[in-house]
Tab-separated table of C-alpha atoms in Angstrom:
chain	number	residue	atom	x	y	z
A	1	UNK	CA	-25.246	-1.952	-10.848
A	2	UNK	CA	-27.694	-2.395	-13.685
A	3	UNK	CA	-26.577	-3.208	-17.223
A	4	UNK	CA	-27.623	0.248	-18.477
A	5	UNK	CA	-25.468	1.847	-15.793
A	6	UNK	CA	-22.519	-0.424	-16.637
A	7	UNK	CA	-22.873	0.401	-20.342
A	8	UNK	CA	-23.000	4.106	-19.463
A	9	UNK	CA	-19.882	3.791	-17.344
A	10	UNK	CA	-18.111	2.043	-20.223
A	11	UNK	CA	-19.085	4.870	-22.573
A	12	UNK	CA	-17.895	7.438	-20.040
A	13	UNK	CA	-14.547	5.651	-19.645
A	14	UNK	CA	-14.137	5.586	-23.420
A	15	UNK	CA	-14.881	9.320	-23.507
A	16	UNK	CA	-12.417	9.882	-20.661
A	17	UNK	CA	-9.763	7.998	-22.621
A	18	UNK	CA	-10.468	10.485	-25.407
A	19	UNK	CA	-9.682	13.391	-23.086
A	20	UNK	CA	-13.116	14.417	-21.764
A	21	UNK	CA	-12.241	15.492	-18.205
A	22	UNK	CA	-15.783	16.368	-17.106
A	23	UNK	CA	-17.064	12.945	-18.097
A	24	UNK	CA	-14.126	11.340	-16.318
A	25	UNK	CA	-14.832	13.240	-13.079
A	26	UNK	CA	-18.474	12.171	-13.238
A	27	UNK	CA	-17.451	8.556	-13.837
A	28	UNK	CA	-15.058	8.586	-10.864
A	29	UNK	CA	-17.785	10.058	-8.652
A	30	UNK	CA	-20.199	7.271	-9.528
A	31	UNK	CA	-17.521	4.587	-9.289
A	32	UNK	CA	-16.606	5.933	-5.840
A	33	UNK	CA	-20.157	5.252	-4.620
A	34	UNK	CA	-20.013	1.720	-6.039
A	35	UNK	CA	-16.591	1.117	-4.454
A	36	UNK	CA	-17.817	2.288	-1.040
A	37	UNK	CA	-20.538	-0.373	-1.149
A	38	UNK	CA	-18.108	-2.982	-2.516
A	39	UNK	CA	-15.505	-2.491	0.222
A	40	UNK	CA	-18.057	-1.945	3.025
A	41	UNK	CA	-19.136	-5.574	2.535
A	42	UNK	CA	-15.573	-6.872	2.532
A	43	UNK	CA	-13.402	-4.813	4.891
A	44	UNK	CA	-13.505	-3.371	8.413
A	45	UNK	CA	-15.126	0.098	8.402
A	46	UNK	CA	-11.849	1.856	9.246
A	47	UNK	CA	-10.258	0.563	6.030
A	48	UNK	CA	-13.041	1.229	3.538
A	49	UNK	CA	-12.164	4.822	2.611
A	50	UNK	CA	-8.458	4.024	2.152
A	51	UNK	CA	-9.330	1.056	-0.062
A	52	UNK	CA	-11.646	3.248	-2.156
A	53	UNK	CA	-8.944	5.895	-2.610
A	54	UNK	CA	-6.295	3.326	-3.529
A	55	UNK	CA	-8.673	1.778	-6.061
A	56	UNK	CA	-9.538	5.130	-7.624
A	57	UNK	CA	-5.820	5.837	-7.999
A	58	UNK	CA	-5.302	2.404	-9.580
A	59	UNK	CA	-8.205	3.035	-11.979
A	60	UNK	CA	-6.662	6.352	-12.936
A	61	UNK	CA	-3.240	4.807	-13.481
A	62	UNK	CA	-4.642	1.832	-15.446
A	63	UNK	CA	-7.405	3.610	-17.382
A	64	UNK	CA	-5.485	3.127	-20.621
A	65	UNK	CA	-5.878	-0.656	-20.226
A	66	UNK	CA	-9.672	-0.523	-20.471
A	67	UNK	CA	-10.892	-1.751	-23.864
A	68	UNK	CA	-14.126	0.084	-24.817
A	69	UNK	CA	-15.157	-2.942	-26.899
A	70	UNK	CA	-15.453	-4.999	-23.700
A	71	UNK	CA	-17.841	-4.610	-20.737
A	72	UNK	CA	-16.753	-2.079	-18.119
A	73	UNK	CA	-18.014	-3.805	-14.964
A	74	UNK	CA	-15.669	-6.838	-15.089
A	75	UNK	CA	-12.703	-4.497	-15.619
A	76	UNK	CA	-13.761	-2.337	-12.665
A	77	UNK	CA	-14.454	-5.386	-10.487
A	78	UNK	CA	-11.024	-6.832	-11.292
A	79	UNK	CA	-9.246	-3.636	-10.237
A	80	UNK	CA	-11.317	-3.473	-7.029
A	81	UNK	CA	-10.666	-7.145	-6.308
A	82	UNK	CA	-6.903	-6.724	-6.615
A	83	UNK	CA	-7.002	-3.786	-4.195
A	84	UNK	CA	-9.181	-5.808	-1.808
A	85	UNK	CA	-6.650	-8.661	-1.886
A	86	UNK	CA	-3.821	-6.170	-1.221
A	87	UNK	CA	-5.756	-4.955	1.836
A	88	UNK	CA	-6.302	-8.501	3.094
A	89	UNK	CA	-2.593	-9.230	2.783
A	90	UNK	CA	-1.741	-6.054	4.666
A	91	UNK	CA	-4.228	-6.974	7.397
A	92	UNK	CA	-2.509	-10.357	7.759
A	93	UNK	CA	0.860	-8.676	8.184
A	94	UNK	CA	-0.430	-6.102	10.651
A	95	UNK	CA	-2.381	-8.558	12.770
A	96	UNK	CA	-1.915	-8.119	16.500
A	97	UNK	CA	-2.679	-10.430	19.362
A	98	UNK	CA	-3.351	-9.344	22.897
A	99	UNK	CA	-0.714	-10.619	25.309
A	100	UNK	CA	-1.508	-11.594	28.867
A	101	UNK	CA	-0.569	-9.085	31.575
A	102	UNK	CA	1.950	-11.412	33.181
A	103	UNK	CA	4.096	-12.937	30.500
A	104	UNK	CA	7.227	-14.680	31.623
A	105	UNK	CA	10.174	-14.732	29.291
A	106	UNK	CA	13.564	-15.743	30.536
A	107	UNK	CA	16.772	-14.411	29.052
A	108	UNK	CA	15.221	-11.654	26.973
A	109	UNK	CA	17.727	-9.033	28.018
A	110	UNK	CA	19.928	-9.506	24.952
A	111	UNK	CA	16.917	-9.170	22.609
A	112	UNK	CA	15.811	-5.973	24.330
A	113	UNK	CA	19.347	-4.585	24.265
A	114	UNK	CA	19.708	-5.479	20.594
A	115	UNK	CA	16.405	-3.821	19.745
A	116	UNK	CA	17.382	-0.636	21.590
A	117	UNK	CA	20.815	-0.555	19.935
A	118	UNK	CA	19.293	-1.151	16.501
A	119	UNK	CA	16.759	1.633	17.056
A	120	UNK	CA	19.549	4.012	18.117
A	121	UNK	CA	21.710	3.048	15.124
A	122	UNK	CA	18.888	3.518	12.619
A	123	UNK	CA	18.059	6.886	14.190
A	124	UNK	CA	21.483	8.123	13.008
A	125	UNK	CA	20.481	7.684	9.351
A	126	UNK	CA	18.680	10.112	7.093
A	127	UNK	CA	14.866	9.848	7.459
A	128	UNK	CA	14.360	8.378	3.966
A	129	UNK	CA	16.987	5.709	4.676
A	130	UNK	CA	15.453	4.936	8.082
A	131	UNK	CA	12.018	4.513	6.543
A	132	UNK	CA	13.191	2.307	3.664
A	133	UNK	CA	15.239	0.021	5.944
A	134	UNK	CA	12.451	-0.299	8.513
A	135	UNK	CA	9.819	-1.170	5.910
A	136	UNK	CA	11.841	-3.600	3.772
A	137	UNK	CA	14.438	-5.097	6.104
A	138	UNK	CA	12.591	-5.060	9.438
A	139	UNK	CA	8.868	-5.115	8.619
A	140	UNK	CA	9.135	-7.430	5.606
A	141	UNK	CA	7.536	-5.255	2.940
A	142	UNK	CA	8.589	-5.661	-0.669
A	143	UNK	CA	10.436	-2.811	-2.377
A	144	UNK	CA	7.262	-2.046	-4.358
A	145	UNK	CA	5.126	-1.927	-1.204
A	146	UNK	CA	7.678	0.313	0.519
A	147	UNK	CA	7.685	2.527	-2.559
A	148	UNK	CA	3.899	2.894	-2.388
A	149	UNK	CA	4.003	3.680	1.335
A	150	UNK	CA	6.837	6.212	1.176
A	151	UNK	CA	6.233	7.890	-2.157
A	152	UNK	CA	9.797	7.035	-3.189
A	153	UNK	CA	10.359	5.268	-6.481
A	154	UNK	CA	11.363	1.592	-6.170
A	155	UNK	CA	14.853	2.538	-7.357
A	156	UNK	CA	15.134	5.226	-4.686
A	157	UNK	CA	13.980	2.759	-2.000
A	158	UNK	CA	16.776	0.386	-3.065
A	159	UNK	CA	19.326	3.207	-3.092
A	160	UNK	CA	18.235	4.381	0.377
A	161	UNK	CA	18.498	0.839	1.733
A	162	UNK	CA	21.952	0.346	0.195
A	163	UNK	CA	23.291	3.694	1.411
A	164	UNK	CA	21.682	3.296	4.824
A	165	UNK	CA	23.151	-0.157	5.382
A	166	UNK	CA	26.527	1.062	4.191
A	167	UNK	CA	26.350	3.958	6.667
A	168	UNK	CA	25.314	1.588	9.473
A	169	UNK	CA	28.392	-0.552	8.755
A	170	UNK	CA	30.591	2.541	9.025
A	171	UNK	CA	28.934	3.544	12.306
A	172	UNK	CA	29.323	0.062	13.795
A	173	UNK	CA	33.004	-0.118	12.778
A	174	UNK	CA	33.688	3.227	14.484
A	175	UNK	CA	32.325	2.041	17.854
A	176	UNK	CA	35.133	0.888	20.194
A	177	UNK	CA	35.017	-2.764	21.245
A	178	UNK	CA	34.768	-1.934	24.954
A	179	UNK	CA	31.334	-0.250	24.623
């Protein structure tokens, strides 16, 4: 991006902050092109478009934090960098390794049984509770990350976890000991 372009983008953002929707749409269109190049150099191709969309949403949500007296490019680059780091963290969590065809594990029956029972228990909950518990308690996401993935507010994620766990306790207590 050339300095003239960066200055223009800063002026457009200032105009957008003043309520000029057409200028804002034009700015987002040009930023989108820049973000595609930015993430294409840093992420696997399958993740580029999602990273661009998440960054555009973050720019929209944080547009009030841009100070028109300061250069636009560093502000834009900082937002993009934070989203890139979020993606890298997610990639680290979702990493998979190929297992050999013949893997010998002794005494895994109880783990398999526990996993099946847990899956069946969670399936008895409301879908929003299932999703919140899986993301936060089983997959290790933070409440904020689960909120972003589910569209639920952080408070609602916490409520769904609390109510879901409470319901699971009731279900487990109702099961006879001989089962």
